Every structure is written in structure tokens, then in C-alpha cells.
Amino acid sequence: MENHEKLTLSIQIEVLQFNLMRMRTVAWTLMYVSAIITFIHYGEVFFTKTEREMVPAYIGIHIILFYIDLAVLLFVKEKRIKVTTFNLRKYEFILLAYIYTILVLITVITVMDIYFFKHAALYEVLFLIICTFFPLPFRKIFWIMLITVPPLVISAYLSVGISGESIKIFLPMSLIIPMGLIIQRHTFKIKRQFTKQHILLQEEMTKSKNLSKLLAEKNNELSEQVLRDTLTNLPNRRAFNNKLTQIGQQLSKPKSLSVMMIDIDFFKNLNDYYGHLQGDEALIKVATLLDEIAAKYNAFVARWGGEEFVIVSQHAAKFSEHVCEEILEEVRNLNIRHERSEVADILTVSIGMCHAKISNSEQLKACCVLADEALFTAKQNGRNNFFSKNEISLKTYDYLYNVRKR
């Protein structure tokens, strides 16, 4: 019920907005017509010897019509017309007041036309224009007819009585007024249906747009989730590979790069002794720490798999070594108990690092391999330390890779 009322109100607002635009069009037309007729009648007053007695009244009424139309054009401006639920009644009153006023004034002129010229053409034309131009409910047209038609009928009767002359007045009116009402009813019905379909279509388009936006957001979330490790919330192996591809595509000239492979020492022993929940907790704490360090140095960190992590940074070799030392110290400062470790009674890590100037994607991949080899060496050297392979190692790797390729 609430939706139905909302739709009805929206249709009412749209139809009124349309009628106000039409009112401006009618006002422009009638203003020019009134100006021309006024000048013609002024010409009759000043340039003819005999002045018809109705001319001053015609001039007065057309001047009033001119200024009413001018007021409409000045105060009801096209760009400012915005009908809302708050100003609906105000604009509706303006529209009906305009239509009723001009029709009453035209009725006055038509009464004189009937008396002097035995026709009601001006009223009939304007009535047809109103019925055709303004989609209005019948009850709003009925009240203006109730005000204007009886004076015309009485005027015709008093002027010519029941005679052949009266048929010339009543016959066109008896045809044109019903025809205008039929046109008006059809126009109003069509406009309401069209407006209703337009509003419903707009609502469907808005819903579709919002749904598309929601789907896009959900797809982005899913895409991010695919590239995130569910336990640590760090980028996963796939995200790391994407990062390597991105770096490789941006290599227009040699770039200084460090790859650090980080492995938690004796993590299997920790899992077996303390349980998987404690193991997961340890992974999360180490991951959080690495994420903070990577953010501090504008580096990229990812979970390589299991208890291994990887960091890629664009720093000099000495600085990267400082980062490795910081990671070793900060992990120890976490003070996570590990009684089954063979190097300490707290959790520690081993780090393998490769630093080199990278000029292509193959060298980037080679640097990752060398960092993994350096990690193996760090473990052989007693763990809880880091080992670094430098640019010379990378050149050796390149040479061996090219030999194998041949």
C-alpha cells in the first residue's frame, strides 16, 4: 500500500512538472497573441473615424492577459521548476489559477463576441487548447466549465433567443466542448500511463545499477579474498606471483631489488608440541609483525606457504641487511614460547636474502630462487640468522641458466 501511494505521488509530481512546462509554452503564445490584438485595436481607436463600443474592453482584457502571461514567464522559470512533495500544492494552485483566470477573461471577451458578432470561437479555441495541452483530471476541468459555460449560454439566449442565429452559436459549442473533454480525458490517461511506465523503468534502472554496483563490490571482495591468505590475511602465493609479474612489466631500466625468504625455525615441532591452534596463533603474530615492518619500509610481504614468508623491497643491500636484522630481533621480542626449538626457548626465524640490480623478469625469478637457497644456507648455519646472496650470485645463476638453455 505504501509503495502504491508513493507511486501515485510520483506520477502526480511528474504530470504537474509537465503541465508547468506546458503553461510556459501557452503563456508565450498568448502573450504574443494578446500583444498583436492589442496593437490592432489601438490602430482602430486612433486611425478609424468610427470606434466600436467593445474595443476599449477588448484592449483592457488583452492587456491584463498580456501581463498575466508575462508574470508567469518571469516568476515560473524553466530552470527553477522543481516540483517536490513540499511545493506540490503551491505549483498546483499556480497552474489552476492561471488556467481559470485566462479562461474567465476569454469568457468575458466571448460574451461580447456573442452579443456583437454571434459566435463563441475564441472560447472554443482556447478550451480545445487547454484540453489538448494540459493533462488534467476531469474534476478540475469540470469546475472551470461550470463557471464559464453558463454565462455563454445565457448570453447567447439573451442575445438571439431561440432562432437560427442561436444554432450558429450552440451547435459548434455542443460539438467542440464534448470533443475537448474526450481529448482531455484521453490525454490525461495516456500521460499518466506513460509517466507511470517511465517512473517504474527509472526505478528498475536504479535497482539494476545498484545491483551492478553491489555485484562489482562483491566481485572485488572475492578477487581480494582469492589473493589473500585466509589465516594471516597477508597476500598469498598467487598475489606474490602477480606482484613479480607487475614488477617485471615495469622494468624499463635496471632496478635495485631485495627478496627475503623468511622461515619460522622448527615450526613443525611447535605444532606437534603446543597444538595447531597455538601454531596458527604464532603464524598470525609473525605475519602481523612482518606486515608492519613491510609497511614501514614500503615493501611487499606475502605468505609463501606453510611457515614461510617472503618480502620484496627496493632498497640498497646494506639497508636490506638492516631490515633482516630488525626482523630477527622483533620476532624474538614477540617472546613466543617454543620449548621444542633447538636454537632457543622462544620462537625465532631464519632469513635468506638476495639483493641485485634486476633488469628483466628472468633475473627477478632467479633472485627468488637465490633467496630460497640463501635461506637453506641460513638454516645450515644454525638458524636464527640471515644469509645473503648478492649480484655476483645472480650473474652466476644467469650464466648457468643460459648454458642450460643452449
mmCIF file of C-alpha atoms in Angstrom:
data_model
loop_
_atom_site.group_PDB
_atom_site.id
_atom_site.type_symbol
_atom_site.label_atom_id
_atom_site.label_comp_id
_atom_site.label_asym_id
_atom_site.label_seq_id
_atom_site.Cartn_x
_atom_site.Cartn_y
_atom_site.Cartn_z
ATOM 1 C CA MET A 1 0.000 0.000 0.000
ATOM 2 C CA GLU A 2 2.806 2.356 0.897
ATOM 3 C CA ASN A 3 4.563 1.693 -2.434
ATOM 4 C CA HIS A 4 1.299 2.325 -4.301
ATOM 5 C CA GLU A 5 0.844 5.690 -2.567
ATOM 6 C CA LYS A 6 4.452 6.601 -3.290
ATOM 7 C CA LEU A 7 3.991 5.728 -6.973
ATOM 8 C CA THR A 8 0.756 7.762 -7.165
ATOM 9 C CA LEU A 9 2.506 10.773 -5.632
ATOM 10 C CA SER A 10 5.460 10.422 -8.037
ATOM 11 C CA ILE A 11 3.058 10.321 -11.019
ATOM 12 C CA GLN A 12 1.260 13.404 -9.698
ATOM 13 C CA ILE A 13 4.568 15.281 -9.352
ATOM 14 C CA GLU A 14 5.784 14.295 -12.844
ATOM 15 C CA VAL A 15 2.471 15.248 -14.500
ATOM 16 C CA LEU A 16 2.437 18.601 -12.687
ATOM 17 C CA GLN A 17 6.032 19.258 -13.754
ATOM 18 C CA PHE A 18 4.992 18.561 -17.344
ATOM 19 C CA ASN A 19 1.931 20.856 -17.056
ATOM 20 C CA LEU A 20 4.048 23.710 -15.687
ATOM 21 C CA MET A 21 6.352 23.474 -18.710
ATOM 22 C CA ARG A 22 3.278 23.484 -20.961
ATOM 23 C CA MET A 23 1.948 26.505 -19.054
ATOM 24 C CA ARG A 24 5.050 28.467 -20.036
ATOM 25 C CA THR A 25 4.557 27.495 -23.691
ATOM 26 C CA VAL A 26 0.913 28.608 -23.610
ATOM 27 C CA ALA A 27 1.917 31.816 -21.792
ATOM 28 C CA TRP A 28 4.476 32.669 -24.516
ATOM 29 C CA THR A 29 1.894 32.084 -27.262
ATOM 30 C CA LEU A 30 -0.957 34.007 -25.603
ATOM 31 C CA MET A 31 1.332 36.870 -24.682
ATOM 32 C CA TYR A 32 2.267 37.428 -28.325
ATOM 33 C CA VAL A 33 -1.349 36.989 -29.457
ATOM 34 C CA SER A 34 -2.562 39.478 -26.823
ATOM 35 C CA ALA A 35 0.118 41.984 -27.855
ATOM 36 C CA ILE A 36 -0.835 41.738 -31.559
ATOM 37 C CA ILE A 37 -4.581 42.014 -30.884
ATOM 38 C CA THR A 38 -3.995 45.000 -28.572
ATOM 39 C CA PHE A 39 -1.986 46.820 -31.270
ATOM 40 C CA ILE A 40 -4.709 46.089 -33.847
ATOM 41 C CA HIS A 41 -7.406 47.504 -31.574
ATOM 42 C CA TYR A 42 -5.260 50.526 -30.752
ATOM 43 C CA GLY A 43 -4.963 51.092 -34.507
ATOM 44 C CA GLU A 44 -8.724 51.001 -34.752
ATOM 45 C CA VAL A 45 -9.008 53.576 -31.953
ATOM 46 C CA PHE A 46 -6.500 56.032 -33.416
ATOM 47 C CA PHE A 47 -6.846 55.551 -37.176
ATOM 48 C CA THR A 48 -10.560 54.976 -37.824
ATOM 49 C CA LYS A 49 -13.340 57.520 -37.594
ATOM 50 C CA THR A 50 -15.872 55.188 -36.011
ATOM 51 C CA GLU A 51 -14.848 53.265 -32.933
ATOM 52 C CA ARG A 52 -16.758 50.107 -31.994
ATOM 53 C CA GLU A 53 -18.007 50.269 -28.428
ATOM 54 C CA MET A 54 -16.475 46.916 -27.362
ATOM 55 C CA VAL A 55 -12.921 47.872 -28.446
ATOM 56 C CA PRO A 56 -11.790 49.556 -25.168
ATOM 57 C CA ALA A 57 -12.988 46.493 -23.224
ATOM 58 C CA TYR A 58 -11.105 44.213 -25.647
ATOM 59 C CA ILE A 59 -7.940 46.287 -25.198
ATOM 60 C CA GLY A 60 -8.257 46.236 -21.404
ATOM 61 C CA ILE A 61 -8.769 42.469 -21.203
ATOM 62 C CA HIS A 62 -5.928 41.691 -23.623
ATOM 63 C CA ILE A 63 -3.566 43.952 -21.678
ATOM 64 C CA ILE A 64 -4.495 42.062 -18.491
ATOM 65 C CA LEU A 65 -3.880 38.763 -20.313
ATOM 66 C CA PHE A 66 -0.524 40.072 -21.572
ATOM 67 C CA TYR A 67 0.680 40.938 -18.058
ATOM 68 C CA ILE A 68 -0.598 37.662 -16.573
ATOM 69 C CA ASP A 69 1.385 35.714 -19.202
ATOM 70 C CA LEU A 70 4.421 37.921 -18.626
ATOM 71 C CA ALA A 71 4.212 37.300 -14.854
ATOM 72 C CA VAL A 72 4.069 33.555 -15.460
ATOM 73 C CA LEU A 73 7.172 33.693 -17.658
ATOM 74 C CA LEU A 74 9.065 35.866 -15.151
ATOM 75 C CA PHE A 75 8.220 34.047 -11.926
ATOM 76 C CA VAL A 76 7.793 30.437 -13.096
ATOM 77 C CA LYS A 77 11.202 29.967 -14.721
ATOM 78 C CA GLU A 78 12.040 26.780 -16.583
ATOM 79 C CA LYS A 79 15.309 26.063 -14.764
ATOM 80 C CA ARG A 80 13.775 26.703 -11.348
ATOM 81 C CA ILE A 81 10.721 24.491 -11.792
ATOM 82 C CA LYS A 82 11.344 21.545 -9.493
ATOM 83 C CA VAL A 83 8.159 20.051 -8.095
ATOM 84 C CA THR A 84 8.553 18.183 -4.794
ATOM 85 C CA THR A 85 6.184 16.875 -2.138
ATOM 86 C CA PHE A 86 6.723 20.135 -0.236
ATOM 87 C CA ASN A 87 5.778 22.567 -3.031
ATOM 88 C CA LEU A 88 3.303 20.328 -4.875
ATOM 89 C CA ARG A 89 0.198 22.205 -3.667
ATOM 90 C CA LYS A 90 1.745 25.598 -4.387
ATOM 91 C CA TYR A 91 2.571 24.792 -8.016
ATOM 92 C CA GLU A 92 -0.785 23.061 -8.488
ATOM 93 C CA PHE A 93 -2.521 26.231 -7.277
ATOM 94 C CA ILE A 94 -0.432 28.395 -9.664
ATOM 95 C CA LEU A 95 -1.303 26.171 -12.634
ATOM 96 C CA LEU A 96 -5.052 26.065 -11.928
ATOM 97 C CA ALA A 97 -5.160 29.772 -11.086
ATOM 98 C CA TYR A 98 -3.551 30.559 -14.450
ATOM 99 C CA ILE A 99 -5.896 28.292 -16.437
ATOM 100 C CA TYR A 100 -9.031 29.518 -14.615
ATOM 101 C CA THR A 101 -8.023 33.190 -14.939
ATOM 102 C CA ILE A 102 -7.319 33.170 -18.674
ATOM 103 C CA LEU A 103 -10.457 31.118 -19.383
ATOM 104 C CA VAL A 104 -12.602 33.515 -17.332
ATOM 105 C CA LEU A 105 -11.110 36.516 -19.162
ATOM 106 C CA ILE A 106 -11.621 34.821 -22.526
ATOM 107 C CA THR A 107 -15.208 34.058 -21.433
ATOM 108 C CA VAL A 108 -15.757 37.803 -20.872
ATOM 109 C CA ILE A 109 -14.473 38.540 -24.376
ATOM 110 C CA THR A 110 -16.594 35.707 -25.814
ATOM 111 C CA VAL A 111 -19.735 37.072 -24.133
ATOM 112 C CA MET A 112 -19.101 40.323 -26.014
ATOM 113 C CA ASP A 113 -18.395 38.385 -29.226
ATOM 114 C CA ILE A 114 -21.737 36.578 -28.871
ATOM 115 C CA TYR A 115 -23.554 39.854 -28.288
ATOM 116 C CA PHE A 116 -21.897 41.723 -31.163
ATOM 117 C CA PHE A 117 -20.767 39.042 -33.656
ATOM 118 C CA LYS A 118 -22.935 35.995 -32.796
ATOM 119 C CA HIS A 119 -20.074 33.476 -32.287
ATOM 120 C CA ALA A 120 -18.049 31.916 -29.445
ATOM 121 C CA ALA A 121 -14.988 30.947 -31.497
ATOM 122 C CA LEU A 122 -12.358 32.406 -29.129
ATOM 123 C CA TYR A 123 -13.649 30.429 -26.125
ATOM 124 C CA GLU A 124 -13.925 27.223 -28.182
ATOM 125 C CA VAL A 125 -10.348 27.529 -29.481
ATOM 126 C CA LEU A 126 -8.898 28.244 -26.027
ATOM 127 C CA PHE A 127 -10.949 25.437 -24.451
ATOM 128 C CA LEU A 128 -9.560 22.982 -27.038
ATOM 129 C CA ILE A 129 -6.010 24.255 -26.387
ATOM 130 C CA ILE A 130 -6.388 23.715 -22.621
ATOM 131 C CA CYS A 131 -7.873 20.217 -23.084
ATOM 132 C CA THR A 132 -5.117 19.256 -25.531
ATOM 133 C CA PHE A 133 -2.119 20.883 -23.831
ATOM 134 C CA PHE A 134 -2.806 20.174 -20.166
ATOM 135 C CA PRO A 135 -3.309 16.580 -18.934
ATOM 136 C CA LEU A 136 -5.647 17.331 -16.014
ATOM 137 C CA PRO A 137 -8.207 15.248 -14.119
ATOM 138 C CA PHE A 138 -11.813 15.749 -15.299
ATOM 139 C CA ARG A 139 -12.930 17.238 -11.968
ATOM 140 C CA LYS A 140 -10.524 20.160 -12.414
ATOM 141 C CA ILE A 141 -11.839 20.869 -15.930
ATOM 142 C CA PHE A 142 -15.429 20.424 -14.766
ATOM 143 C CA TRP A 143 -15.260 23.293 -12.265
ATOM 144 C CA ILE A 144 -13.995 25.785 -14.848
ATOM 145 C CA MET A 145 -16.726 24.647 -17.265
ATOM 146 C CA LEU A 146 -19.286 25.175 -14.521
ATOM 147 C CA ILE A 147 -18.026 28.734 -14.131
ATOM 148 C CA THR A 148 -17.632 29.692 -17.809
ATOM 149 C CA VAL A 149 -20.176 27.766 -19.925
ATOM 150 C CA PRO A 150 -23.425 29.001 -18.241
ATOM 151 C CA PRO A 151 -22.592 32.714 -18.870
ATOM 152 C CA LEU A 152 -22.054 31.892 -22.564
ATOM 153 C CA VAL A 153 -25.347 30.012 -22.826
ATOM 154 C CA ILE A 154 -27.240 32.795 -21.026
ATOM 155 C CA SER A 155 -25.530 35.445 -23.177
ATOM 156 C CA ALA A 156 -26.474 33.590 -26.372
ATOM 157 C CA TYR A 157 -30.073 33.178 -25.252
ATOM 158 C CA LEU A 158 -30.420 36.832 -24.283
ATOM 159 C CA SER A 159 -28.715 37.962 -27.466
ATOM 160 C CA VAL A 160 -30.552 35.935 -30.132
ATOM 161 C CA GLY A 161 -33.088 33.854 -28.250
ATOM 162 C CA ILE A 162 -34.184 30.557 -29.826
ATOM 163 C CA SER A 163 -33.619 31.178 -33.506
ATOM 164 C CA GLY A 164 -31.488 30.310 -36.487
ATOM 165 C CA GLU A 165 -28.766 32.608 -35.146
ATOM 166 C CA SER A 166 -28.626 30.713 -31.865
ATOM 167 C CA ILE A 167 -27.936 27.448 -33.727
ATOM 168 C CA LYS A 168 -24.740 29.041 -35.135
ATOM 169 C CA ILE A 169 -23.589 29.589 -31.539
ATOM 170 C CA PHE A 170 -24.876 26.470 -29.772
ATOM 171 C CA LEU A 171 -24.042 23.892 -32.474
ATOM 172 C CA PRO A 172 -20.230 24.484 -32.530
ATOM 173 C CA MET A 173 -20.175 24.650 -28.711
ATOM 174 C CA SER A 174 -22.189 21.429 -28.388
ATOM 175 C CA LEU A 175 -19.635 19.684 -30.622
ATOM 176 C CA ILE A 176 -16.357 21.284 -29.522
ATOM 177 C CA ILE A 177 -16.838 21.136 -25.721
ATOM 178 C CA PRO A 178 -17.575 17.356 -25.614
ATOM 179 C CA MET A 179 -14.771 16.799 -28.133
ATOM 180 C CA GLY A 180 -12.405 18.779 -25.879
ATOM 181 C CA LEU A 181 -13.452 16.715 -22.865
ATOM 182 C CA ILE A 182 -12.821 13.451 -24.769
ATOM 183 C CA ILE A 183 -9.390 14.720 -25.874
ATOM 184 C CA GLN A 184 -8.636 15.885 -22.328
ATOM 185 C CA ARG A 185 -9.605 12.509 -20.794
ATOM 186 C CA HIS A 186 -7.544 10.606 -23.354
ATOM 187 C CA THR A 187 -4.557 12.958 -22.924
ATOM 188 C CA PHE A 188 -4.652 12.653 -19.132
ATOM 189 C CA LYS A 189 -4.951 8.858 -19.256
ATOM 190 C CA ILE A 190 -2.104 8.461 -21.753
ATOM 191 C CA LYS A 191 0.133 10.864 -19.807
ATOM 192 C CA ARG A 192 -0.487 9.036 -16.532
ATOM 193 C CA GLN A 193 0.269 5.660 -18.116
ATOM 194 C CA PHE A 194 3.401 6.975 -19.817
ATOM 195 C CA THR A 195 4.595 8.652 -16.598
ATOM 196 C CA LYS A 196 3.909 5.503 -14.578
ATOM 197 C CA GLN A 197 5.903 3.365 -17.021
ATOM 198 C CA HIS A 198 8.699 5.943 -17.037
ATOM 199 C CA ILE A 199 8.898 6.011 -13.212
ATOM 200 C CA LEU A 200 8.817 2.207 -12.962
ATOM 201 C CA LEU A 201 11.504 1.958 -15.632
ATOM 202 C CA GLN A 202 13.644 4.500 -13.763
ATOM 203 C CA GLU A 203 13.215 2.524 -10.553
ATOM 204 C CA GLU A 204 14.198 -0.702 -12.317
ATOM 205 C CA MET A 205 17.221 1.013 -13.849
ATOM 206 C CA THR A 206 18.221 2.359 -10.429
ATOM 207 C CA LYS A 207 17.804 -1.090 -8.887
ATOM 208 C CA SER A 208 19.795 -2.629 -11.732
ATOM 209 C CA LYS A 209 22.518 -0.004 -11.335
ATOM 210 C CA ASN A 210 22.691 -0.550 -7.572
ATOM 211 C CA LEU A 211 22.743 -4.316 -8.090
ATOM 212 C CA SER A 212 25.555 -3.990 -10.648
ATOM 213 C CA LYS A 213 27.469 -1.804 -8.199
ATOM 214 C CA LEU A 214 26.897 -4.326 -5.405
ATOM 215 C CA LEU A 215 27.989 -7.199 -7.668
ATOM 216 C CA ALA A 216 31.114 -5.254 -8.668
ATOM 217 C CA GLU A 217 31.921 -4.643 -4.991
ATOM 218 C CA LYS A 218 31.347 -8.317 -4.170
ATOM 219 C CA ASN A 219 33.493 -9.375 -7.138
ATOM 220 C CA ASN A 220 36.259 -7.061 -5.930
ATOM 221 C CA GLU A 221 35.945 -8.546 -2.442
ATOM 222 C CA LEU A 222 36.103 -12.063 -3.882
ATOM 223 C CA SER A 223 39.094 -11.106 -6.040
ATOM 224 C CA GLU A 224 40.843 -9.748 -2.963
ATOM 225 C CA GLN A 225 39.941 -12.851 -0.975
ATOM 226 C CA VAL A 226 41.392 -15.080 -3.709
ATOM 227 C CA LEU A 227 44.661 -13.158 -3.335
ATOM 228 C CA ARG A 228 44.624 -13.240 0.480
ATOM 229 C CA ASP A 229 45.776 -15.936 2.881
ATOM 230 C CA THR A 230 42.749 -16.839 4.995
ATOM 231 C CA LEU A 231 44.711 -17.377 8.209
ATOM 232 C CA THR A 232 47.147 -14.439 8.282
ATOM 233 C CA ASN A 233 45.261 -12.070 5.917
ATOM 234 C CA LEU A 234 48.553 -11.455 4.095
ATOM 235 C CA PRO A 235 48.762 -11.630 0.284
ATOM 236 C CA ASN A 236 49.157 -15.270 -0.739
ATOM 237 C CA ARG A 237 51.458 -17.054 -3.210
ATOM 238 C CA ARG A 238 49.248 -16.088 -6.151
ATOM 239 C CA ALA A 239 49.335 -12.414 -5.118
ATOM 240 C CA PHE A 240 53.119 -12.649 -4.824
ATOM 241 C CA ASN A 241 53.370 -14.063 -8.361
ATOM 242 C CA ASN A 242 51.159 -11.229 -9.614
ATOM 243 C CA LYS A 243 53.455 -8.755 -7.859
ATOM 244 C CA LEU A 244 56.502 -10.281 -9.561
ATOM 245 C CA THR A 245 54.737 -10.011 -12.941
ATOM 246 C CA GLN A 246 53.890 -6.365 -12.232
ATOM 247 C CA ILE A 247 57.470 -5.529 -11.240
ATOM 248 C CA GLY A 248 58.754 -7.345 -14.337
ATOM 249 C CA GLN A 249 56.474 -5.309 -16.620
ATOM 250 C CA GLN A 250 57.710 -2.060 -15.068
ATOM 251 C CA LEU A 251 61.405 -2.845 -15.600
ATOM 252 C CA SER A 252 62.350 -0.247 -18.209
ATOM 253 C CA LYS A 253 65.861 0.046 -16.681
ATOM 254 C CA PRO A 254 67.864 -1.938 -14.064
ATOM 255 C CA LYS A 255 66.297 -1.631 -10.608
ATOM 256 C CA SER A 256 67.808 -2.380 -7.192
ATOM 257 C CA LEU A 257 65.750 -5.129 -5.553
ATOM 258 C CA SER A 258 65.884 -7.338 -2.468
ATOM 259 C CA VAL A 259 63.984 -10.593 -1.954
ATOM 260 C CA MET A 260 63.858 -12.009 1.594
ATOM 261 C CA MET A 261 62.655 -15.534 2.321
ATOM 262 C CA ILE A 262 61.661 -15.926 5.973
ATOM 263 C CA ASP A 263 61.054 -19.284 7.658
ATOM 264 C CA ILE A 264 59.948 -19.987 11.251
ATOM 265 C CA ASP A 265 62.525 -22.243 12.919
ATOM 266 C CA PHE A 266 61.331 -25.721 13.920
ATOM 267 C CA PHE A 267 57.696 -24.802 13.329
ATOM 268 C CA LYS A 268 56.647 -28.459 12.989
ATOM 269 C CA ASN A 269 57.976 -29.150 16.478
ATOM 270 C CA LEU A 270 55.943 -26.178 17.800
ATOM 271 C CA ASN A 271 52.794 -27.502 16.115
ATOM 272 C CA ASP A 272 53.303 -31.024 17.425
ATOM 273 C CA TYR A 273 54.069 -29.937 20.991
ATOM 274 C CA TYR A 274 51.658 -26.995 21.521
ATOM 275 C CA GLY A 275 48.941 -27.980 19.034
ATOM 276 C CA HIS A 276 47.709 -26.465 15.798
ATOM 277 C CA LEU A 277 45.766 -23.662 17.471
ATOM 278 C CA GLN A 278 48.924 -22.374 19.140
ATOM 279 C CA GLY A 279 50.776 -22.857 15.857
ATOM 280 C CA ASP A 280 48.201 -20.800 13.988
ATOM 281 C CA GLU A 281 48.411 -18.114 16.672
ATOM 282 C CA ALA A 282 52.183 -17.955 16.238
ATOM 283 C CA LEU A 283 51.804 -17.673 12.444
ATOM 284 C CA ILE A 284 49.330 -14.808 12.828
ATOM 285 C CA LYS A 285 51.625 -12.902 15.238
ATOM 286 C CA VAL A 286 54.655 -13.285 12.953
ATOM 287 C CA ALA A 287 52.569 -12.332 9.899
ATOM 288 C CA THR A 288 51.251 -9.206 11.657
ATOM 289 C CA LEU A 289 54.795 -8.203 12.617
ATOM 290 C CA LEU A 290 56.113 -8.704 9.074
ATOM 291 C CA ASP A 291 53.182 -6.714 7.674
ATOM 292 C CA GLU A 292 54.032 -3.793 9.987
ATOM 293 C CA ILE A 293 57.727 -3.889 9.041
ATOM 294 C CA ALA A 294 56.908 -4.114 5.320
ATOM 295 C CA ALA A 295 54.514 -1.152 5.609
ATOM 296 C CA LYS A 296 57.188 0.874 7.434
ATOM 297 C CA TYR A 297 59.715 0.355 4.634
ATOM 298 C CA ASN A 298 57.222 0.440 1.738
ATOM 299 C CA ALA A 299 57.899 -3.221 0.907
ATOM 300 C CA PHE A 300 55.638 -6.068 -0.200
ATOM 301 C CA VAL A 301 55.092 -9.060 2.086
ATOM 302 C CA ALA A 302 53.265 -12.313 1.337
ATOM 303 C CA ARG A 303 52.804 -15.749 2.831
ATOM 304 C CA TRP A 304 54.893 -18.053 0.669
ATOM 305 C CA GLY A 305 53.321 -21.186 2.141
ATOM 306 C CA GLY A 306 53.289 -23.115 5.414
ATOM 307 C CA GLU A 307 55.595 -21.307 7.847
ATOM 308 C CA GLU A 308 57.425 -19.380 5.098
ATOM 309 C CA PHE A 309 57.003 -15.702 4.198
ATOM 310 C CA VAL A 310 58.562 -13.511 1.521
ATOM 311 C CA ILE A 311 59.331 -9.783 1.391
ATOM 312 C CA VAL A 312 60.254 -7.804 -1.731
ATOM 313 C CA SER A 313 61.765 -4.341 -1.250
ATOM 314 C CA GLN A 314 63.526 -1.782 -3.413
ATOM 315 C CA HIS A 315 66.376 -0.792 -1.104
ATOM 316 C CA ALA A 316 70.155 -0.908 -1.114
ATOM 317 C CA ALA A 317 71.883 -4.094 0.059
ATOM 318 C CA LYS A 318 73.082 -2.609 3.374
ATOM 319 C CA PHE A 319 69.616 -1.314 4.191
ATOM 320 C CA SER A 320 68.050 -4.687 3.340
ATOM 321 C CA GLU A 321 70.525 -6.353 5.719
ATOM 322 C CA HIS A 322 69.421 -3.904 8.411
ATOM 323 C CA VAL A 323 65.785 -4.932 7.735
ATOM 324 C CA CYS A 324 66.761 -8.614 8.116
ATOM 325 C CA GLU A 325 68.394 -7.875 11.487
ATOM 326 C CA GLU A 326 65.300 -5.933 12.578
ATOM 327 C CA ILE A 327 63.030 -8.852 11.637
ATOM 328 C CA LEU A 328 65.198 -11.310 13.611
ATOM 329 C CA GLU A 329 65.169 -9.067 16.680
ATOM 330 C CA GLU A 330 61.447 -8.168 16.531
ATOM 331 C CA VAL A 331 60.409 -11.831 16.149
ATOM 332 C CA ARG A 332 62.462 -12.680 19.257
ATOM 333 C CA ASN A 333 60.802 -9.747 21.041
ATOM 334 C CA LEU A 334 57.417 -11.385 20.440
ATOM 335 C CA ASN A 335 58.586 -13.789 23.153
ATOM 336 C CA ILE A 336 56.502 -16.737 21.893
ATOM 337 C CA ARG A 337 57.411 -19.829 23.919
ATOM 338 C CA HIS A 338 58.990 -22.645 21.865
ATOM 339 C CA GLU A 339 60.493 -25.291 24.140
ATOM 340 C CA ARG A 340 60.951 -27.704 21.238
ATOM 341 C CA SER A 341 63.212 -25.333 19.278
ATOM 342 C CA GLU A 342 66.864 -26.418 19.011
ATOM 343 C CA VAL A 343 68.206 -22.846 18.927
ATOM 344 C CA ALA A 344 66.285 -21.018 21.686
ATOM 345 C CA ASP A 345 63.398 -21.411 24.097
ATOM 346 C CA ILE A 346 61.407 -18.774 22.176
ATOM 347 C CA LEU A 347 60.238 -18.617 18.570
ATOM 348 C CA THR A 348 62.871 -17.495 16.025
ATOM 349 C CA VAL A 349 63.162 -17.214 12.260
ATOM 350 C CA SER A 350 65.791 -17.745 9.591
ATOM 351 C CA ILE A 351 66.113 -15.429 6.589
ATOM 352 C CA GLY A 352 67.609 -15.895 3.148
ATOM 353 C CA MET A 353 68.122 -12.757 1.098
ATOM 354 C CA CYS A 354 69.116 -11.977 -2.464
ATOM 355 C CA HIS A 355 69.984 -8.408 -3.450
ATOM 356 C CA ALA A 356 70.747 -7.409 -7.047
ATOM 357 C CA LYS A 357 70.075 -4.938 -9.818
ATOM 358 C CA ILE A 358 67.293 -6.561 -11.810
ATOM 359 C CA SER A 359 66.816 -5.744 -15.493
ATOM 360 C CA ASN A 360 64.326 -8.417 -16.641
ATOM 361 C CA SER A 361 61.710 -10.893 -15.399
ATOM 362 C CA GLU A 362 64.032 -13.891 -15.581
ATOM 363 C CA GLN A 363 66.511 -12.202 -13.246
ATOM 364 C CA LEU A 364 63.657 -11.434 -10.869
ATOM 365 C CA LYS A 365 62.688 -15.114 -10.739
ATOM 366 C CA ALA A 366 66.359 -16.038 -10.347
ATOM 367 C CA CYS A 367 66.620 -13.677 -7.374
ATOM 368 C CA CYS A 368 63.733 -15.539 -5.695
ATOM 369 C CA VAL A 369 65.492 -18.860 -6.277
ATOM 370 C CA LEU A 370 68.743 -17.476 -4.833
ATOM 371 C CA ALA A 371 66.871 -16.097 -1.791
ATOM 372 C CA ASP A 372 65.461 -19.590 -1.215
ATOM 373 C CA GLU A 373 68.963 -21.062 -1.495
ATOM 374 C CA ALA A 374 70.235 -18.397 0.931
ATOM 375 C CA LEU A 375 67.508 -19.442 3.383
ATOM 376 C CA PHE A 376 68.740 -23.036 3.176
ATOM 377 C CA THR A 377 72.262 -21.802 3.945
ATOM 378 C CA ALA A 378 70.978 -19.742 6.915
ATOM 379 C CA LYS A 379 69.385 -22.900 8.315
ATOM 380 C CA GLN A 380 72.620 -24.862 7.827
ATOM 381 C CA ASN A 381 74.489 -22.108 9.653
ATOM 382 C CA GLY A 382 72.464 -22.723 12.821
ATOM 383 C CA ARG A 383 69.184 -20.851 12.141
ATOM 384 C CA ASN A 384 68.030 -17.688 13.956
ATOM 385 C CA ASN A 385 70.138 -15.672 11.481
ATOM 386 C CA PHE A 386 70.170 -14.437 7.889
ATOM 387 C CA PHE A 387 72.317 -15.188 4.873
ATOM 388 C CA SER A 388 72.607 -13.015 1.772
ATOM 389 C CA LYS A 389 73.402 -13.766 -1.861
ATOM 390 C CA ASN A 390 74.406 -10.771 -3.957
ATOM 391 C CA GLU A 391 74.611 -9.641 -7.568
ATOM 392 C CA ILE A 392 77.599 -11.907 -8.305
ATOM 393 C CA SER A 393 75.462 -14.923 -7.415
ATOM 394 C CA LEU A 394 72.782 -13.651 -9.777
ATOM 395 C CA LYS A 395 75.271 -13.328 -12.656
ATOM 396 C CA THR A 396 76.446 -16.901 -11.972
ATOM 397 C CA TYR A 397 72.831 -18.062 -11.999
ATOM 398 C CA ASP A 398 72.231 -16.209 -15.274
ATOM 399 C CA TYR A 399 75.271 -17.859 -16.822
ATOM 400 C CA LEU A 400 74.194 -21.360 -15.742
ATOM 401 C CA TYR A 401 70.633 -20.678 -16.915
ATOM 402 C CA ASN A 402 71.857 -19.632 -20.377
ATOM 403 C CA VAL A 403 74.154 -22.678 -20.592
ATOM 404 C CA ARG A 404 71.221 -24.999 -19.781
ATOM 405 C CA LYS A 405 69.098 -23.148 -22.363
ATOM 406 C CA ARG A 406 71.620 -23.874 -25.099
#
